[in-house]
mmCIF file of C-alpha atoms in Angstrom:
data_model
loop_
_atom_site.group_PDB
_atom_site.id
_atom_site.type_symbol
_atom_site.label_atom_id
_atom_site.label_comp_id
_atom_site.label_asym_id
_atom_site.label_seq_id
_atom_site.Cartn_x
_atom_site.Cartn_y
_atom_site.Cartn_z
ATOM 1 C CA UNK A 1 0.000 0.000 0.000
ATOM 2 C CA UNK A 2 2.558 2.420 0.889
ATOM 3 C CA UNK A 3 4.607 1.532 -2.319
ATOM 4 C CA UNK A 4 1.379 2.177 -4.225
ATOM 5 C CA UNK A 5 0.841 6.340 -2.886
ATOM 6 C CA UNK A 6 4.358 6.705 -3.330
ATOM 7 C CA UNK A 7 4.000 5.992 -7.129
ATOM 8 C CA UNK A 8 1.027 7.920 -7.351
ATOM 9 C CA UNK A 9 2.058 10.740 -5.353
ATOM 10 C CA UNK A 10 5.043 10.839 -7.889
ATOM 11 C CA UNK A 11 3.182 10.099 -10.646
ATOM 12 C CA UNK A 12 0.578 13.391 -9.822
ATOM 13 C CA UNK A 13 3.970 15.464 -8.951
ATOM 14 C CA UNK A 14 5.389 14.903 -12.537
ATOM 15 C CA UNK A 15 3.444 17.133 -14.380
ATOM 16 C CA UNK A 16 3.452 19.999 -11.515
ATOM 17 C CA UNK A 17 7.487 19.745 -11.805
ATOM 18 C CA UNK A 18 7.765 19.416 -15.578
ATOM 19 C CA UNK A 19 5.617 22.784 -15.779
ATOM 20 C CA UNK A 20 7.676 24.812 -13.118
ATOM 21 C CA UNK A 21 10.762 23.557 -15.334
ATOM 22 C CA UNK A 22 8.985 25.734 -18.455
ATOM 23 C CA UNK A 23 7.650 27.999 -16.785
ATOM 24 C CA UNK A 24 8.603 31.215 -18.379
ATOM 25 C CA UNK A 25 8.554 33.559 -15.718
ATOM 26 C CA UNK A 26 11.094 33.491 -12.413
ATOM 27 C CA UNK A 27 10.976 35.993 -9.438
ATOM 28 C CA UNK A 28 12.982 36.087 -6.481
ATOM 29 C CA UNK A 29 15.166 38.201 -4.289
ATOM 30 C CA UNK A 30 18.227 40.469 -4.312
ATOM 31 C CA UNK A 31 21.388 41.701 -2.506
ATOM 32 C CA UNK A 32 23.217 44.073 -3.771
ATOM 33 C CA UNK A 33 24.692 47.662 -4.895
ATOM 34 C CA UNK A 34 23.034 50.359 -5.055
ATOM 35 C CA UNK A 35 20.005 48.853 -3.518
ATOM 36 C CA UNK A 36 18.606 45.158 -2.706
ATOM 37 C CA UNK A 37 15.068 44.057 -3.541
ATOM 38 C CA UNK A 38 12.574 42.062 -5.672
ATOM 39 C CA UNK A 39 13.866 40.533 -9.234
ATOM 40 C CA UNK A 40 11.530 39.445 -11.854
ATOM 41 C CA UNK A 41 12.737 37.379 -14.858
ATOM 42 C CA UNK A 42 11.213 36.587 -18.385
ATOM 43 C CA UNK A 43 12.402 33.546 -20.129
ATOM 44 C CA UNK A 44 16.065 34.041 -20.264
ATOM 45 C CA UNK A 45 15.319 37.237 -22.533
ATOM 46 C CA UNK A 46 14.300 40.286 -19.847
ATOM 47 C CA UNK A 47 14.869 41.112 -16.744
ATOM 48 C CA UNK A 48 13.443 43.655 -14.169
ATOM 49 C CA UNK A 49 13.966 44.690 -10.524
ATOM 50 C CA UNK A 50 13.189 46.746 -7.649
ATOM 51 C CA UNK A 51 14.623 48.017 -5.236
ATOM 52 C CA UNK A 52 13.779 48.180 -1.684
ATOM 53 C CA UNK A 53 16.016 49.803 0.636
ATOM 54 C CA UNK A 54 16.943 52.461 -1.477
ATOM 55 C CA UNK A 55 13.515 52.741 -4.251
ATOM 56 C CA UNK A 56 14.945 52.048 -7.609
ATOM 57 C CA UNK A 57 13.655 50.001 -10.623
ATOM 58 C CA UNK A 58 16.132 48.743 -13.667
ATOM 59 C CA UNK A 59 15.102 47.109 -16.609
ATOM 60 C CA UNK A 60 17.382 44.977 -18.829
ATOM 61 C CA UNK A 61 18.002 42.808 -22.192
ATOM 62 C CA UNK A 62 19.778 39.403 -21.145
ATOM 63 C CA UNK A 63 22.229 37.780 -24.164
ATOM 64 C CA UNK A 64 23.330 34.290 -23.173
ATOM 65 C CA UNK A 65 26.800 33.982 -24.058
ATOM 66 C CA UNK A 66 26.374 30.293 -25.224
ATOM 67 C CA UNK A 67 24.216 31.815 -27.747
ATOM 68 C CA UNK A 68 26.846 34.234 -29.173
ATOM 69 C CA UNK A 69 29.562 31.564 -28.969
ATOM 70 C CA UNK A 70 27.866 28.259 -29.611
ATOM 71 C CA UNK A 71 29.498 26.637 -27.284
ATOM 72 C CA UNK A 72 27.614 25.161 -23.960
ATOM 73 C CA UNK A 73 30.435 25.606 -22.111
ATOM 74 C CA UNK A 74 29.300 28.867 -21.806
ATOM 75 C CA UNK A 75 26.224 28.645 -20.567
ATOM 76 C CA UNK A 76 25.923 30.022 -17.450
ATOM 77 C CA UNK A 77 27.159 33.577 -18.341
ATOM 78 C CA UNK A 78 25.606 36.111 -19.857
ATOM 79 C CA UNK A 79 25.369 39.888 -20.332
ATOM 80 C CA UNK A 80 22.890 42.358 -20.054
ATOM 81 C CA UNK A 81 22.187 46.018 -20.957
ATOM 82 C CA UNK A 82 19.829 48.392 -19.982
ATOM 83 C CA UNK A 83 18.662 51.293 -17.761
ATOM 84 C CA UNK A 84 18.121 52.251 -13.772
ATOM 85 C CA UNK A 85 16.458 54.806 -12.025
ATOM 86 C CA UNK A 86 17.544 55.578 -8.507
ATOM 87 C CA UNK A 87 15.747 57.423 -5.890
ATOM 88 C CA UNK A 88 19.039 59.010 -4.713
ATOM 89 C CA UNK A 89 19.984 62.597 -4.598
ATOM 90 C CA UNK A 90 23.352 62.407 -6.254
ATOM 91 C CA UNK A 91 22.497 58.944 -8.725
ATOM 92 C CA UNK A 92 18.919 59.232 -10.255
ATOM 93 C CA UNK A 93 19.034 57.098 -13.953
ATOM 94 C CA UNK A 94 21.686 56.143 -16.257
ATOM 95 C CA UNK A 95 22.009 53.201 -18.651
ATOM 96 C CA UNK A 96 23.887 50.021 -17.480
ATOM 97 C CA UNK A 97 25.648 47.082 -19.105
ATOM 98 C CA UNK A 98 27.822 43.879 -17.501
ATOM 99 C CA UNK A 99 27.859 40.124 -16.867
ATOM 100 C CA UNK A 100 26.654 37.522 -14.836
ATOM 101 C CA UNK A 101 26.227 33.831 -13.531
ATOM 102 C CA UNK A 102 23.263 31.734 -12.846
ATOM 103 C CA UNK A 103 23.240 28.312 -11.897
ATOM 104 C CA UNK A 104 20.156 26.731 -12.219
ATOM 105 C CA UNK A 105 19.396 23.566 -9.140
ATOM 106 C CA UNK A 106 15.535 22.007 -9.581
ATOM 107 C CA UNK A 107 13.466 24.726 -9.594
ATOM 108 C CA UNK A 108 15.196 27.745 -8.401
ATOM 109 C CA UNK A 109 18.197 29.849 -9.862
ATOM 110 C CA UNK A 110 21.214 31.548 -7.824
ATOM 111 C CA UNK A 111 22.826 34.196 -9.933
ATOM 112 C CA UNK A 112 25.523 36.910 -9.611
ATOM 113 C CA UNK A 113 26.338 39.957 -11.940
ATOM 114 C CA UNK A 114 28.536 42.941 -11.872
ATOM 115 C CA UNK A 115 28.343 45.862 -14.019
ATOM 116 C CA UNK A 116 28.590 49.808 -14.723
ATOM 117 C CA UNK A 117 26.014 51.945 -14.885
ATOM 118 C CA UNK A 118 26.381 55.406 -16.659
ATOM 119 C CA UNK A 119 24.408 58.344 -14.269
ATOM 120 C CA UNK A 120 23.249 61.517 -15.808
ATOM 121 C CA UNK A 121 22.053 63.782 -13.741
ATOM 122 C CA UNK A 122 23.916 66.869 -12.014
ATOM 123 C CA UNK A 123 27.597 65.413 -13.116
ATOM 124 C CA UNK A 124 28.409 62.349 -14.761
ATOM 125 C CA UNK A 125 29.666 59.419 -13.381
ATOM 126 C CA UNK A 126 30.534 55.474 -13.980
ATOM 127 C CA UNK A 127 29.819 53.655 -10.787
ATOM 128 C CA UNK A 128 30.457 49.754 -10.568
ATOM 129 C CA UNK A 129 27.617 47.743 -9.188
ATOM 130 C CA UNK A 130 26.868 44.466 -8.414
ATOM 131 C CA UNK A 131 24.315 41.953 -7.265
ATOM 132 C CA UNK A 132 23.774 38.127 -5.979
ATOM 133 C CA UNK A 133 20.160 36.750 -5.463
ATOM 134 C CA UNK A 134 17.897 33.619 -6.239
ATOM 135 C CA UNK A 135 15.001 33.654 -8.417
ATOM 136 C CA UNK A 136 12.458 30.565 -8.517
ATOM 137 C CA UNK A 137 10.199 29.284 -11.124
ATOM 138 C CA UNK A 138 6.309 30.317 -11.212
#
């Protein structure tokens, strides 16, 4: 009997597990520089944050580097580009661009990137930011 639920217990998780793995969408949480937050990703395409301790929101194009070398060796890294707003008085927006890690483990992804971001506002300035979280699949 107990053999029996544990195949059908397995058997009804199946389906639940294979849709998590395609699941387009991940979300999860943030530490980092200039702020740490909430981090939403779609498909392995866009990517978008928020954050908390000091407001800011970012929004960014992902390019797997796999892609642009065919090579899987590659595959965890990848770059992104895009643009930040921060609620600061001396950093408010500026576009960004770097690289990162994510290694994916069942259903959830830890990830690391580093980057600069450009700020234009009173005088410009280059500031080097990073930021390690985990996202998991909806």
């Amino acid at each position: 009997m107990f053999k029996k639920a544990i195949l059908i217990s397995t058997l009804l998780a199946l389906p639940m597990q294979a849709a998590a793995l395609s699941s387009p969408l991940t979300a999860g949480v943030y530490l980092g520089s200039p702020t740490s937050g909430l981090t939403v990703q779609y498909r392995d395409d866009y990517q978008f944050a928020v954050g908390l301790n000091t407001l800011s929101f970012s929004a960014d194009a992902i390019w797997n580097v796999s892609d642009m070398a065919q090579n899987t060796l590659y595959s965890p890294f990848y770059g992104f580009t895009g643009i930040q707003w921060v609620d600061d008085s001396e950093h408010q927006w500026g576009p960004r661009g770097g690289v990162g890690i994510v290694l994916p483990y069942h259903s959830l992804h830890l990830y690391a990137e580093a980057g600069v971001t450009w700020y234009m506002q009173k005088e410009s300035s280059m500031e080097v930011e990073g930021a390690v979280g985990v996202r998991f699949n909806l």
